[in-house]
Coordinates of N, CA and C in Angstrom, one line a residue:
M208 N 20.3 -88.2 23.2 CA 20.0 -89.6 23.5 C 19.2 -90.2 22.3
S209 N 19.7 -91.4 21.9 CA 19.1 -92.0 20.7 C 17.7 -92.4 20.8
N210 N 17.2 -92.7 22.0 CA 15.8 -93.1 22.1 C 14.8 -92.0 22.5
C211 N 15.3 -90.8 22.6 CA 14.5 -89.6 22.9 C 13.9 -89.0 21.6
I212 N 12.6 -89.0 21.5 CA 11.9 -88.5 20.3 C 12.3 -87.0 20.0
F213 N 12.5 -86.2 21.0 CA 12.9 -84.8 20.8 C 14.3 -84.7 20.3
C214 N 15.2 -85.5 20.8 CA 16.6 -85.5 20.3 C 16.6 -86.0 18.9
Q215 N 15.8 -86.9 18.5 CA 15.7 -87.4 17.1 C 15.2 -86.3 16.2
I216 N 14.2 -85.6 16.7 CA 13.6 -84.4 15.9 C 14.7 -83.4 15.7
L217 N 15.4 -83.0 16.8 CA 16.4 -82.0 16.8 C 17.6 -82.4 15.8
A218 N 17.8 -83.7 15.7 CA 18.9 -84.3 14.8 C 18.4 -84.4 13.4
G219 N 17.1 -84.2 13.1 CA 16.6 -84.3 11.8 C 16.3 -85.7 11.4
K220 N 16.2 -86.6 12.4 CA 15.9 -88.0 12.1 C 14.4 -88.4 12.2
Q221 N 13.6 -87.4 12.7 CA 12.2 -87.6 12.8 C 11.5 -86.3 12.3
P222 N 10.4 -86.4 11.6 CA 9.7 -85.2 11.1 C 9.2 -84.3 12.2
A223 N 9.1 -83.0 11.9 CA 8.4 -82.1 12.8 C 8.0 -80.9 12.0
S224 N 7.0 -80.2 12.5 CA 6.5 -79.0 11.9 C 7.1 -77.8 12.6
V225 N 8.3 -77.4 12.1 CA 9.1 -76.4 12.8 C 8.7 -75.0 12.5
V226 N 8.5 -74.2 13.6 CA 8.2 -72.8 13.5 C 9.5 -72.0 13.5
Y227 N 10.4 -72.4 14.4 CA 11.6 -71.6 14.6 C 12.7 -72.5 15.2
Q228 N 14.0 -72.2 14.8 CA 15.0 -72.9 15.5 C 16.3 -72.1 15.5
D229 N 17.1 -72.3 16.5 CA 18.4 -71.6 16.6 C 19.4 -72.6 17.2
D230 N 20.5 -72.2 17.6 CA 21.6 -73.1 18.1 C 21.3 -73.6 19.5
K231 N 20.2 -73.1 20.2 CA 19.9 -73.5 21.6 C 18.6 -74.2 21.7
A232 N 17.7 -74.0 20.8 CA 16.3 -74.6 20.9 C 15.5 -74.6 19.6
M233 N 14.4 -75.2 19.7 CA 13.5 -75.3 18.6 C 12.1 -75.1 19.1
V234 N 11.3 -74.4 18.2 CA 9.8 -74.3 18.4 C 9.1 -75.1 17.3
L235 N 8.2 -76.0 17.8 CA 7.5 -76.8 16.8 C 6.1 -76.9 17.2
L236 N 5.3 -77.3 16.3 CA 3.9 -77.6 16.6 C 3.7 -79.0 17.2
D237 N 2.9 -79.1 18.2 CA 2.6 -80.4 18.9 C 1.8 -81.2 17.9
L238 N 2.3 -82.5 17.8 CA 1.6 -83.4 16.9 C 0.2 -83.8 17.4
F239 N 0.0 -83.7 18.7 CA -1.3 -84.0 19.3 C -1.7 -82.8 20.1
P240 N -2.2 -81.7 19.4 CA -2.4 -80.4 20.0 C -3.7 -80.4 20.9
V241 N -3.6 -79.6 21.9 CA -4.8 -79.4 22.8 C -5.7 -78.4 22.1
R242 N -5.1 -77.4 21.5 CA -5.9 -76.4 20.7 C -5.0 -76.1 19.5
E243 N -5.7 -75.5 18.5 CA -5.0 -75.2 17.2 C -3.8 -74.3 17.5
A244 N -2.6 -74.6 16.9 CA -1.4 -73.9 17.0 C -0.7 -74.1 18.4
H245 N -1.0 -75.2 19.0 CA -0.3 -75.6 20.3 C 1.2 -75.9 19.9
C246 N 2.1 -75.1 20.5 CA 3.5 -75.3 20.2 C 4.3 -75.8 21.4
L247 N 5.4 -76.4 21.0 CA 6.4 -76.8 22.1 C 7.7 -76.1 21.8
V248 N 8.3 -75.7 22.9 CA 9.7 -75.2 22.9 C 10.6 -76.2 23.5
I249 N 11.5 -76.7 22.8 CA 12.4 -77.7 23.3 C 13.9 -77.3 23.2
P250 N 14.7 -77.5 24.2 CA 16.1 -77.2 24.2 C 16.9 -78.2 23.4
R251 N 17.9 -77.8 22.7 CA 18.8 -78.8 22.0 C 19.5 -79.7 23.0
Q252 N 19.8 -79.2 24.2 CA 20.4 -80.0 25.2 C 19.4 -81.0 25.8
H253 N 19.8 -82.2 25.8 CA 18.9 -83.2 26.4 C 19.0 -83.1 28.0
A254 N 17.9 -82.8 28.6 CA 17.8 -82.8 30.0 C 16.4 -83.2 30.4
P255 N 16.2 -84.2 31.2 CA 14.9 -84.7 31.6 C 14.1 -83.7 32.4
L256 N 14.8 -82.9 33.3 CA 14.2 -82.0 34.2 C 14.7 -80.6 34.1
L257 N 13.8 -79.7 34.3 CA 14.1 -78.2 34.2 C 15.3 -77.8 35.0
E258 N 15.4 -78.4 36.2 CA 16.4 -78.0 37.1 C 17.8 -78.3 36.6
E259 N 17.9 -79.2 35.6 CA 19.2 -79.6 35.0 C 19.7 -78.6 33.9
L260 N 18.9 -77.6 33.5 CA 19.3 -76.6 32.6 C 20.0 -75.4 33.2
E261 N 20.9 -74.9 32.5 CA 21.5 -73.6 32.9 C 20.5 -72.5 32.9
P262 N 20.6 -71.6 33.8 CA 19.7 -70.5 33.9 C 19.5 -69.7 32.6
A263 N 20.6 -69.5 31.9 CA 20.5 -68.8 30.6 C 19.7 -69.5 29.6
L264 N 19.8 -70.8 29.6 CA 19.0 -71.6 28.6 C 17.5 -71.6 29.0
S265 N 17.2 -71.7 30.3 CA 15.8 -71.5 30.8 C 15.2 -70.2 30.4
H266 N 16.0 -69.2 30.5 CA 15.5 -67.8 30.1 C 15.3 -67.8 28.6
H267 N 16.2 -68.4 27.8 CA 16.0 -68.4 26.4 C 14.7 -69.2 26.0
L268 N 14.4 -70.3 26.6 CA 13.2 -71.0 26.4 C 11.9 -70.1 26.6
M269 N 12.0 -69.4 27.7 CA 10.9 -68.5 28.1 C 10.8 -67.4 27.0
D270 N 11.9 -66.9 26.6 CA 11.9 -65.8 25.5 C 11.3 -66.4 24.3
L271 N 11.6 -67.6 23.9 CA 11.0 -68.2 22.7 C 9.5 -68.4 22.9
A272 N 9.0 -68.7 24.1 CA 7.6 -68.8 24.4 C 6.9 -67.4 24.2
R273 N 7.6 -66.4 24.6 CA 7.1 -65.0 24.4 C 6.9 -64.7 23.0
R274 N 8.0 -65.0 22.2 CA 8.0 -64.8 20.8 C 6.9 -65.6 20.0
T275 N 6.7 -66.9 20.5 CA 5.7 -67.7 19.9 C 4.3 -67.1 20.1
I276 N 4.1 -66.6 21.3 CA 2.8 -65.9 21.6 C 2.6 -64.7 20.6
R277 N 3.6 -64.0 20.4 CA 3.5 -62.9 19.5 C 3.2 -63.4 18.1
A278 N 3.9 -64.5 17.7 CA 3.6 -65.0 16.3 C 2.2 -65.5 16.2
H279 N 1.6 -66.1 17.2 CA 0.2 -66.5 17.2 C -0.7 -65.3 16.9
K280 N -0.4 -64.2 17.5 CA -1.2 -63.0 17.4 C -1.0 -62.3 16.0
R281 N 0.3 -62.2 15.7 CA 0.6 -61.6 14.4 C 0.1 -62.3 13.2
A282 N 0.0 -63.6 13.3 CA -0.5 -64.5 12.2 C -2.0 -64.4 12.1
G283 N -2.7 -63.7 13.0 CA -4.1 -63.4 12.8 C -5.0 -64.6 13.4
L284 N -4.4 -65.4 14.2 CA -5.2 -66.5 14.8 C -6.1 -66.0 15.8
D285 N -7.2 -66.6 16.0 CA -8.2 -66.2 17.0 C -7.7 -66.6 18.4
V286 N -6.8 -65.8 19.0 CA -6.2 -66.1 20.2 C -6.4 -65.0 21.2
R287 N -6.9 -65.3 22.4 CA -7.1 -64.3 23.4 C -6.2 -64.4 24.6
A288 N -5.7 -65.6 24.8 CA -4.8 -65.8 25.9 C -4.0 -67.1 25.6
H289 N -3.1 -67.5 26.6 CA -2.2 -68.7 26.4 C -2.1 -69.3 27.8
N290 N -1.9 -70.7 27.7 CA -1.4 -71.4 28.8 C 0.0 -71.8 28.5
L291 N 0.9 -71.6 29.5 CA 2.3 -72.1 29.3 C 2.4 -73.2 30.4
V292 N 2.8 -74.4 29.9 CA 2.8 -75.6 30.8 C 4.1 -76.3 30.7
V293 N 4.7 -76.6 31.8 CA 5.9 -77.5 31.9 C 5.5 -78.7 32.8
N294 N 5.5 -79.9 32.3 CA 5.3 -81.1 33.1 C 6.7 -81.6 33.4
D295 N 7.1 -81.4 34.6 CA 8.5 -81.6 35.0 C 8.6 -82.9 35.8
G296 N 8.8 -84.0 35.1 CA 8.9 -85.3 35.8 C 7.8 -86.2 35.5
R297 N 8.0 -87.5 35.5 CA 7.0 -88.5 35.2 C 5.7 -88.3 36.0
E298 N 5.9 -88.1 37.3 CA 4.8 -88.0 38.2 C 3.9 -86.7 37.9
A299 N 4.5 -85.8 37.1 CA 3.8 -84.5 36.7 C 3.2 -84.7 35.3
N300 N 3.1 -85.9 34.9 CA 2.5 -86.2 33.6 C 3.4 -85.9 32.4
Q301 N 4.7 -85.9 32.6 CA 5.7 -85.7 31.5 C 5.9 -87.0 30.7
H302 N 5.4 -86.9 29.5 CA 5.5 -88.2 28.7 C 6.8 -88.4 28.0
V303 N 7.5 -87.3 27.6 CA 8.8 -87.3 27.0 C 9.8 -86.8 28.0
P304 N 10.7 -87.6 28.4 CA 11.7 -87.1 29.4 C 12.8 -86.3 28.9
H305 N 12.4 -85.2 28.3 CA 13.2 -84.1 27.7 C 12.5 -82.8 28.0
V306 N 13.1 -81.9 28.7 CA 12.4 -80.6 29.0 C 11.7 -80.0 27.8
H307 N 10.5 -79.6 28.0 CA 9.7 -78.9 26.9 C 8.6 -78.1 27.5
L308 N 8.4 -77.0 26.9 CA 7.4 -76.0 27.3 C 6.3 -76.0 26.3
H309 N 5.0 -76.2 26.8 CA 3.9 -76.1 26.0 C 3.4 -74.7 25.9
I310 N 3.1 -74.2 24.7 CA 2.4 -72.9 24.6 C 1.1 -73.2 23.9
I311 N 0.0 -73.1 24.7 CA -1.3 -73.5 24.2 C -2.2 -72.2 24.0
P312 N -2.5 -71.9 22.8 CA -3.4 -70.7 22.6 C -4.8 -71.0 23.1
R313 N -5.4 -70.0 23.7 CA -6.8 -70.1 24.2 C -7.6 -69.0 23.6
R314 N -8.9 -69.3 23.4 CA -9.8 -68.4 22.7 C -10.9 -67.9 23.6
G315 N -11.0 -68.4 24.8 CA -12.2 -68.0 25.7 C -13.3 -68.9 25.5
G316 N -13.9 -69.4 26.5 CA -15.0 -70.3 26.4 C -14.7 -71.7 26.0
D317 N -13.4 -72.0 25.9 CA -12.9 -73.3 25.4 C -12.3 -74.2 26.5
T318 N -12.6 -73.9 27.8 CA -12.1 -74.7 28.9 C -12.5 -76.2 28.8
L319 N -13.7 -76.5 28.6 CA -14.2 -77.8 28.6 C -13.5 -78.6 27.4
A320 N -13.5 -78.0 26.3 CA -12.9 -78.6 25.1 C -11.4 -78.8 25.3
A321 N -10.7 -77.8 25.9 CA -9.3 -78.0 26.1 C -9.0 -79.1 27.1
A322 N -9.8 -79.2 28.2 CA -9.6 -80.2 29.2 C -9.8 -81.6 28.6
W323 N -10.9 -81.7 27.8 CA -11.2 -83.0 27.1 C -10.1 -83.4 26.2
T324 N -9.6 -82.5 25.4 CA -8.6 -82.7 24.4 C -7.3 -83.1 25.1
W325 N -7.0 -82.4 26.2 CA -5.7 -82.7 26.9 C -5.8 -84.1 27.4
A326 N -6.9 -84.5 27.9 CA -7.0 -85.9 28.5 C -7.0 -87.0 27.4
T327 N -7.4 -86.7 26.2 CA -7.6 -87.7 25.2 C -6.7 -87.5 24.0
R328 N -5.9 -86.5 24.0 CA -5.2 -86.1 22.8 C -4.2 -87.1 22.2
M329 N -3.6 -88.0 23.0 CA -2.7 -88.9 22.4 C -3.3 -90.2 22.0
L330 N -4.6 -90.3 22.2 CA -5.3 -91.5 21.8 C -5.6 -91.6 20.3
N331 N -5.6 -90.4 19.6 CA -6.0 -90.3 18.2 C -4.7 -90.4 17.3
V332 N -4.4 -91.6 16.9 CA -3.2 -91.8 16.0 C -3.6 -91.9 14.6
F333 N -4.9 -91.8 14.3 CA -5.3 -92.0 12.9 C -5.2 -90.7 12.1
G334 N -4.9 -90.8 10.9 CA -4.8 -89.6 10.0 C -3.6 -88.7 10.3
L335 N -2.5 -89.4 10.7 CA -1.3 -88.6 11.0 C -0.7 -87.9 9.7
P336 N -0.7 -88.5 8.6 CA -0.1 -87.8 7.4 C -0.9 -86.6 7.1
R337 N -2.2 -86.6 7.1 CA -3.1 -85.5 6.8 C -2.8 -84.4 7.9
R338 N -2.7 -84.8 9.2 CA -2.5 -83.9 10.3 C -1.1 -83.2 10.1
R339 N -0.1 -84.0 9.7 CA 1.2 -83.5 9.5 C 1.2 -82.4 8.4
R340 N 0.5 -82.6 7.3 CA 0.4 -81.6 6.2 C -0.2 -80.3 6.8
R341 N -1.3 -80.4 7.5 CA -2.0 -79.3 8.1 C -1.0 -78.5 9.1
L342 N -0.3 -79.3 9.9 CA 0.6 -78.7 10.8 C 1.8 -78.0 10.1
D343 N 2.3 -78.6 9.0 CA 3.3 -78.0 8.2 C 2.9 -76.6 7.7
R344 N 1.7 -76.6 7.2 CA 1.1 -75.3 6.6 C 1.1 -74.2 7.7
L345 N 0.6 -74.6 8.9 CA 0.4 -73.7 10.0 C 1.8 -73.3 10.5
A346 N 2.8 -74.2 10.5 CA 4.2 -73.9 11.0 C 4.7 -72.8 10.0
G347 N 4.5 -72.9 8.7 CA 4.9 -71.9 7.8 C 4.3 -70.6 8.0
L348 N 3.0 -70.5 8.3 CA 2.4 -69.3 8.7 C 3.0 -68.6 9.9
L349 N 3.2 -69.4 10.9 CA 3.7 -68.9 12.2 C 5.2 -68.5 12.0
A350 N 6.0 -69.2 11.2 CA 7.3 -68.9 10.9 C 7.4 -67.5 10.2
E351 N 6.5 -67.2 9.4 CA 6.5 -65.9 8.7 C 6.3 -64.8 9.7
H352 N 5.6 -65.0 10.8 CA 5.2 -64.0 11.7 C 6.1 -64.1 13.0
F353 N 7.0 -65.0 13.1 CA 7.8 -65.1 14.3 C 8.8 -64.0 14.4
P354 N 8.7 -63.2 15.5 CA 9.6 -62.1 15.7 C 11.0 -62.4 15.9
H355 N 11.9 -61.6 15.4 CA 13.4 -61.8 15.6 C 13.8 -61.6 17.0
S356 N 13.1 -60.8 17.7 CA 13.5 -60.6 19.2 C 12.3 -60.2 19.9

């Protein structure tokens, strides 16, 4: 869809800090992260709701989430756990109507900071070029440690 930001990213028409991509999906860093190295897994198929995906594609997205978690740990990031979040539908706080899975690294003791950032993260639009450079460097690090399977 031409007005979907994720479809534009997948088509190479918008920038993204890409960690991994294949013929079915892409893993990229969230431009408005809740915690450092917050990634998104997005399918190449445009589908607003999870129920619209074929089971094999849903499984592939979860496998990419698993591999992203391993990349976080292999890259030496201070990560102790992860939240995996799917906001499925507008009423569930889905801002982009294209299925995507959030992989949010957690460090322990960061619940208040994570909650505050989640609530306010899209308000900070200042410094995007500097943020993009930082995310691109982090994407390169994660890509180096992304497991093949």
